[in-house]
CSV table of C-alpha atoms and ligand atoms in Angstrom, one decimal:
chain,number,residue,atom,x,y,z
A,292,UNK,CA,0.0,0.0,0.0
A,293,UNK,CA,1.8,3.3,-1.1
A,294,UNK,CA,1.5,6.5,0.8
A,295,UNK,CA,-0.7,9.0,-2.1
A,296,UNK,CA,-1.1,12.9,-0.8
A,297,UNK,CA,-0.3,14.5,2.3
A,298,UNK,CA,-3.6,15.2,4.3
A,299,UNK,CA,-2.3,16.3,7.6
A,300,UNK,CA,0.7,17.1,9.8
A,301,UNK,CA,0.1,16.7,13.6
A,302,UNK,CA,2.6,17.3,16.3
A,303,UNK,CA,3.8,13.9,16.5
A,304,UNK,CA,2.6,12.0,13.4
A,305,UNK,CA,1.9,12.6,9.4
A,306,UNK,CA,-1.4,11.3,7.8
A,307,UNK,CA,-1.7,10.6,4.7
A,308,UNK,CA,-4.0,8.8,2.0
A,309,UNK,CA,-3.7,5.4,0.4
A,310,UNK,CA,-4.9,3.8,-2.7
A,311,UNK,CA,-7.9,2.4,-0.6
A,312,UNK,CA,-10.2,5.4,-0.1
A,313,UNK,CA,-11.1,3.7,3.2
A,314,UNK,CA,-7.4,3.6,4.6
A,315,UNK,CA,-4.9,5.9,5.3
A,316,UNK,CA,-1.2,5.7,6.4
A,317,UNK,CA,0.0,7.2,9.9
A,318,UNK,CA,3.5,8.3,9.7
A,319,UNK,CA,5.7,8.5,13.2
A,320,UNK,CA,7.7,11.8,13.9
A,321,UNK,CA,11.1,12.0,16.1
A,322,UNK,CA,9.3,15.6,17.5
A,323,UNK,CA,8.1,16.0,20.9
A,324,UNK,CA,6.2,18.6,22.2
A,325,UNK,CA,5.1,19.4,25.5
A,326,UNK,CA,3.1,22.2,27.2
A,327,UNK,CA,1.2,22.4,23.9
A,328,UNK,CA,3.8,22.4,22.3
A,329,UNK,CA,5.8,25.7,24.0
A,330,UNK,CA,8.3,23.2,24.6
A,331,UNK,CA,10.0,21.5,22.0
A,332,UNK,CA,12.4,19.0,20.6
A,333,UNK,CA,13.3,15.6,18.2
A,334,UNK,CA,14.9,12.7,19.2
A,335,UNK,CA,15.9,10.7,16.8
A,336,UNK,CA,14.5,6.9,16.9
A,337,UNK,CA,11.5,8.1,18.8
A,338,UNK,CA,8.9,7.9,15.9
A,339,UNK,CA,10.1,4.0,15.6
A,340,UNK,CA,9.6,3.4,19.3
A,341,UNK,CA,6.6,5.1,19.2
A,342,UNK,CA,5.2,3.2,16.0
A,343,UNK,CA,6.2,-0.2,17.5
A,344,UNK,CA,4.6,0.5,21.1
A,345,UNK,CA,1.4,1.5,19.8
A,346,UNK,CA,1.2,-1.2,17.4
A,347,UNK,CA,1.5,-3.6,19.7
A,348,UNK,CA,-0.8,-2.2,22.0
A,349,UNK,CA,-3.5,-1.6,19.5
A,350,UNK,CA,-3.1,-5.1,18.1
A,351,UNK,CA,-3.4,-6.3,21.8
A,352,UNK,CA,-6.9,-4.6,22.2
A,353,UNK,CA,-8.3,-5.7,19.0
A,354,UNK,CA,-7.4,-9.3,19.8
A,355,UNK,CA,-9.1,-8.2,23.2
A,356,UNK,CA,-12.3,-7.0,21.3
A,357,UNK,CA,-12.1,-3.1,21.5
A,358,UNK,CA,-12.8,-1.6,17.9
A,359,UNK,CA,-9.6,0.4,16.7
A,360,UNK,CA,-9.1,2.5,13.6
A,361,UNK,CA,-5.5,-0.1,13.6
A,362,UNK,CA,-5.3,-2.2,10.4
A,363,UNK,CA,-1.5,-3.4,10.0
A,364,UNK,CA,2.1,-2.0,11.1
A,365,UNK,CA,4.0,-1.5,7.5
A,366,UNK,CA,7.7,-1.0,8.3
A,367,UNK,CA,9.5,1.0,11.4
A,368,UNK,CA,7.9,4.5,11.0
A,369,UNK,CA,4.6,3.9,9.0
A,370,UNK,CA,1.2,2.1,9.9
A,371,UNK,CA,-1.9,1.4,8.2
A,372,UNK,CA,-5.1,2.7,9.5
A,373,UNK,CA,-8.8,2.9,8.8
A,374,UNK,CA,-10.0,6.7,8.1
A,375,UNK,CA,-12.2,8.3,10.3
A,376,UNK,CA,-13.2,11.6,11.4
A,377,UNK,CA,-11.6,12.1,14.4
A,378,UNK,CA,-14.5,13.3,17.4
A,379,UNK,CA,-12.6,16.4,18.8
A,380,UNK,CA,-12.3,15.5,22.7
A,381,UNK,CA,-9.3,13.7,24.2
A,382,UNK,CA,-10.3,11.8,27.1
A,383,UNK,CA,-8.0,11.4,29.7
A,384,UNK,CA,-8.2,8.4,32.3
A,385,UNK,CA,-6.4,8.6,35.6
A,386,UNK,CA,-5.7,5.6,38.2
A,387,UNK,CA,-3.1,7.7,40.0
A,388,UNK,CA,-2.9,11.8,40.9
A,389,UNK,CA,-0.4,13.8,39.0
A,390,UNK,CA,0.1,15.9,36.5
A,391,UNK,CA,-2.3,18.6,35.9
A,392,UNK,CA,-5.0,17.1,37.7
A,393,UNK,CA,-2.6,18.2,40.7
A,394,UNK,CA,-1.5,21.3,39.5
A,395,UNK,CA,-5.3,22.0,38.7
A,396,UNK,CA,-7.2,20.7,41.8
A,397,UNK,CA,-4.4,21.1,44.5
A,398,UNK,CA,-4.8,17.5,44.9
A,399,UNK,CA,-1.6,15.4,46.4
A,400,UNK,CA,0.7,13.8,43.9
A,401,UNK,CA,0.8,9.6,44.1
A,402,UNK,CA,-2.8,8.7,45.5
A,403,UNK,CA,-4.3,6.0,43.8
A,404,UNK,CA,-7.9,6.7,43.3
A,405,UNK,CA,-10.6,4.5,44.6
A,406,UNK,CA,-11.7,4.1,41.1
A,407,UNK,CA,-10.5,5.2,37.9
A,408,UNK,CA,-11.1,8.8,37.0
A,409,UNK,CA,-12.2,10.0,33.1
A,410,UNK,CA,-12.0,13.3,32.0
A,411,UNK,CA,-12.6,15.1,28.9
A,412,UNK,CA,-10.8,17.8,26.9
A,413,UNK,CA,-11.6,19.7,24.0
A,414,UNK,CA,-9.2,18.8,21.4
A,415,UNK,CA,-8.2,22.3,20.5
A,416,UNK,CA,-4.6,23.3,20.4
A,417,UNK,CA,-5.6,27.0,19.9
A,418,UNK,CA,-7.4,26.6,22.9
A,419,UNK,CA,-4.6,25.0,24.8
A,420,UNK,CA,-7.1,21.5,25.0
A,421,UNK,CA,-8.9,22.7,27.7
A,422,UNK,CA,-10.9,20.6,30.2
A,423,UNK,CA,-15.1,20.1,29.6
A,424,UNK,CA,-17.9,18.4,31.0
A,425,UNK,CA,-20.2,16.1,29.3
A,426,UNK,CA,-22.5,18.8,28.4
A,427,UNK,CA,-20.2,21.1,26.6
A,428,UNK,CA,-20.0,18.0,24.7
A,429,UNK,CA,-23.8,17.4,23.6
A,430,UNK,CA,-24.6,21.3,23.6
A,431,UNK,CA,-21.6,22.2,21.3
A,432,UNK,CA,-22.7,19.3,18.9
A,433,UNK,CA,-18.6,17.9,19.8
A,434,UNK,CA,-20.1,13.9,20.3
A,435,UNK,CA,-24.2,12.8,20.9
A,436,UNK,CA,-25.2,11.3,23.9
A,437,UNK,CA,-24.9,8.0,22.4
A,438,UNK,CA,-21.4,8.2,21.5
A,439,UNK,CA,-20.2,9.7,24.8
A,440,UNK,CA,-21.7,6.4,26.8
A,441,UNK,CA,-19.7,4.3,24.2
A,442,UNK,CA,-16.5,6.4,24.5
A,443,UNK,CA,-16.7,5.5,29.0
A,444,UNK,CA,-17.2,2.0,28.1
A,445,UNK,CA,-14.6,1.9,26.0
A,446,UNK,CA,-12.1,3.3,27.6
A,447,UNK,CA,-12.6,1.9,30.9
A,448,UNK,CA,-12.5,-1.4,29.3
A,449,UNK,CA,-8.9,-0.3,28.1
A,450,UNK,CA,-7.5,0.9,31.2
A,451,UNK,CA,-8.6,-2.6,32.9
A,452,UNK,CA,-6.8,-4.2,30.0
A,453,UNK,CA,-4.0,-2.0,30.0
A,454,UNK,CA,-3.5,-1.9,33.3
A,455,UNK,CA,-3.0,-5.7,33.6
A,456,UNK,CA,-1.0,-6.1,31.0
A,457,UNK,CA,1.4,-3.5,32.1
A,458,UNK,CA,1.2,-4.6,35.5
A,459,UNK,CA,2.5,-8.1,33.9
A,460,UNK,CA,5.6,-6.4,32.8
A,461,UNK,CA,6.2,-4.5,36.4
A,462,UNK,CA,4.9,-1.2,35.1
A,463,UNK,CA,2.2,1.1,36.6
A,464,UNK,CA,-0.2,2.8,34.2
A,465,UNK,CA,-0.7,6.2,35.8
A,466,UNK,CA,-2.8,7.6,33.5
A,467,UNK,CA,-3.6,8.2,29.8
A,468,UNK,CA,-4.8,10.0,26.8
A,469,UNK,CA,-7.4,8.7,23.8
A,470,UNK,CA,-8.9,9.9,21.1
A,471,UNK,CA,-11.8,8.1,19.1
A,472,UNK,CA,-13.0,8.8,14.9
A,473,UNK,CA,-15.8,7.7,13.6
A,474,UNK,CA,-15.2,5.5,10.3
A,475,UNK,CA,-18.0,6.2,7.1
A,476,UNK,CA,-20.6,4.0,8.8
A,477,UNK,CA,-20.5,6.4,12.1
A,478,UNK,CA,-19.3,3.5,13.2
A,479,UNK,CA,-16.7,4.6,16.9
A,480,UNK,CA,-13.7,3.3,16.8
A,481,UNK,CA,-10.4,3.8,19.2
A,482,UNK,CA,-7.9,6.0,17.3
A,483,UNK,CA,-4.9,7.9,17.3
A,484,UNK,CA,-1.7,6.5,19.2
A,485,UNK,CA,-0.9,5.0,22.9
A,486,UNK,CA,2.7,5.3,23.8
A,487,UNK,CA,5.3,6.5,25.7
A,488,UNK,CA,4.1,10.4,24.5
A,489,UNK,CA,0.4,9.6,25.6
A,490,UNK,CA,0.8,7.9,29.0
A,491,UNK,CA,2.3,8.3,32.0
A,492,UNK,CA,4.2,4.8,32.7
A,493,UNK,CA,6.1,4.3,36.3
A,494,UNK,CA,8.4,1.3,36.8
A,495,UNK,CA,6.5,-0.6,39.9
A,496,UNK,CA,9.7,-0.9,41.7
A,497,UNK,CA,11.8,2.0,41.3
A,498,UNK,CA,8.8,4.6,40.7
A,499,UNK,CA,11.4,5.7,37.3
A,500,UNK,CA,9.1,8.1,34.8
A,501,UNK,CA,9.4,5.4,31.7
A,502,UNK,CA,7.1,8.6,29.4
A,503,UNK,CA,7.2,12.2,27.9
A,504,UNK,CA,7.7,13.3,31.8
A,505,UNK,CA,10.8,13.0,31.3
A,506,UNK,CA,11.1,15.2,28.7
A,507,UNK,CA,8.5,17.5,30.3
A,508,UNK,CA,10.3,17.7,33.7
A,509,UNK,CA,13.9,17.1,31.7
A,510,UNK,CA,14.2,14.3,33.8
A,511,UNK,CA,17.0,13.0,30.9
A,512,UNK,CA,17.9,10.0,28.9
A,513,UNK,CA,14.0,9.7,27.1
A,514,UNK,CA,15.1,7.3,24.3
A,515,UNK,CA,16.0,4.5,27.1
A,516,UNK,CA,12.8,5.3,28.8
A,517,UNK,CA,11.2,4.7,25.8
A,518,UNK,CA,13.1,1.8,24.5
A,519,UNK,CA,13.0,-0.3,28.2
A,520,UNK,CA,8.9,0.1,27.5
A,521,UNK,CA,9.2,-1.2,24.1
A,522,UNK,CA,11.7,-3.9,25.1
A,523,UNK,CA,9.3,-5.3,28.2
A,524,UNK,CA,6.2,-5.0,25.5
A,525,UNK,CA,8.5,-7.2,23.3
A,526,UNK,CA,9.8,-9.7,25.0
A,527,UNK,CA,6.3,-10.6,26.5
A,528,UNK,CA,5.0,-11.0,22.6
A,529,UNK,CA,8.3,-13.0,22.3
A,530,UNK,CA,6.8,-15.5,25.3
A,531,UNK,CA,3.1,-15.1,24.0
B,92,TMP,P1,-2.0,15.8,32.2
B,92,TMP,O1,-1.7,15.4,33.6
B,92,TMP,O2,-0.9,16.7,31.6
B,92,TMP,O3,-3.4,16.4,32.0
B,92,TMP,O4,-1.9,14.5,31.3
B,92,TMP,C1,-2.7,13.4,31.5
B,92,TMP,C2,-2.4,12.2,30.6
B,92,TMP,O5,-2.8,12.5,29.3
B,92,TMP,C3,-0.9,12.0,30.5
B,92,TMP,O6,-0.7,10.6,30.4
B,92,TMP,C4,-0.4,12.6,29.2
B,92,TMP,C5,-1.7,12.6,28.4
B,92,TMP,N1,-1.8,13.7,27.5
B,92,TMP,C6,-1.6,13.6,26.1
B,92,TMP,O7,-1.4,12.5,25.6
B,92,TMP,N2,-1.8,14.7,25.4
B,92,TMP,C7,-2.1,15.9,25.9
B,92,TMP,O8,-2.2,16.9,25.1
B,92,TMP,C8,-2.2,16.1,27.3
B,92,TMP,C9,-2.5,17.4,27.9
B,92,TMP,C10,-2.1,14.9,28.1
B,93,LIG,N1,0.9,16.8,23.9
B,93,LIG,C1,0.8,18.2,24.4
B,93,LIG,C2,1.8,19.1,23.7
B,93,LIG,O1,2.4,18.8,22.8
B,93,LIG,C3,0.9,18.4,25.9
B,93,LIG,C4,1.7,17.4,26.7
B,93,LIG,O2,1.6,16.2,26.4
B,93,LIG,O3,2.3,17.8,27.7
B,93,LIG,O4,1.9,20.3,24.0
């Protein structure tokens, strides 16, 4: 499947269109931005990581029955997805405090929450993504009612399944970031990426920031971080 024209350039990834109307190809960028994007940088072999960790993960929740916009990994930077429209809210799940919810709330960093917590941003870089409630949602026309119930259920069902699997390979899921499209059939699916740049991952035992924190906090050496993810994911599809 050849790449055809250039339909979009995000912060970390370049879409563009296939042969197959119904597909398009996701291209992985060494650039990482953080802040929304006031900080900034590329590190090469980052795209790669990236591209390999959400692969796997994607094909791990489609083999676990959650519908993904994922269709095939092509080579080291480039994957094959379905097109859809993407629904413009991130939502953000949390099974520990930090980050902004800290920062916004006053809340102490490192409590795990009784149960986990979903939150929903507008996805509006203009904006600076900023936080909204279910009815921002239905009143602005951003996702119906319908879909909204479908996006908790979804999601929660992948932070279980995350969460376990992580927790297999001695790593805490903290929290995360997904996005959904809707394919030509208004069909939801789970799109976008899950990685290193979209998660916060701690190592269980030595509480190390294996994400974007620590290029956010320039905590230092971010390729390992990312590589020790990608080589725990891998050696557990190795044994599988
Ligand atoms: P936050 O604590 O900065 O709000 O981030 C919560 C989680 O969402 C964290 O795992 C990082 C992820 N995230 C993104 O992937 N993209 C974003 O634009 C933001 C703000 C957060
Ligand atoms: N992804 C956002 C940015 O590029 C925010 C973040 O992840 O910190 O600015």
């Amino acid at each position: 499947m050849e790449k055809k024209d250039f339909i979009y350039e995000g912060k970390a990834k370049k879409v563009f269109t296939t042969d197959d109307p119904s597909l398009c190809l996701i291209e992985y960028k060494n650039s990482l931005t953080a802040f929304n994007a006031l900080k900034k940088d590329s590190i090469e072999g980052k795209g790669r990581l990236n591209n390999l960790i959400s692969s796997a993960l994607f094909e791990y929740l489609r083999k676990e029955g959650i519908p993904t916009h994922f269709v095939e990994r092509l080579d080291d930077l480039r994957q094959l997805v379905k097109k859809v429209t993407i629904v413009p809210i991130e939502v953000v799940v949390r099974n520990i405090t930090t980050g902004t919810l800290c920062k916004r709330l006053g809340v102490e960093e490192g409590l795990r929450l009784p149960r986990p917590l979903v939150e929903l941003y507008l996805k509006d870089d203009s904006l600076g993504d900023p936080i909204i409630t279910e009815d921002h949602a239905l009143l602005f026309g951003w996702a119906t009612e319908g879909q909204l119930i479908r996006i908790k259920e979804i999601t929660l069902k992948v932070n279980s399944l995350l969460t376990s699997l992580f927790s297999e390979l001695g790593i805490i899921l903290v929290d995360f970031k997904l996005e959904f499209g809707l394919d030509d059939k208004g069909n939801l699916l789970l799109a976008d990426e899950i990685s290193p740049d979209t998660c916060r991952f701690w190592d269980e035992q030595t509480k190390n920031r294996l994400d974007k924190d620590r290029f956010r906090k320039d905590l230092g050496d971010v390729l390992g971080a990312y590589e020790e993810i990608w080589r725990r994911l891998s050696s557990r599809e190795a044994r599988a």
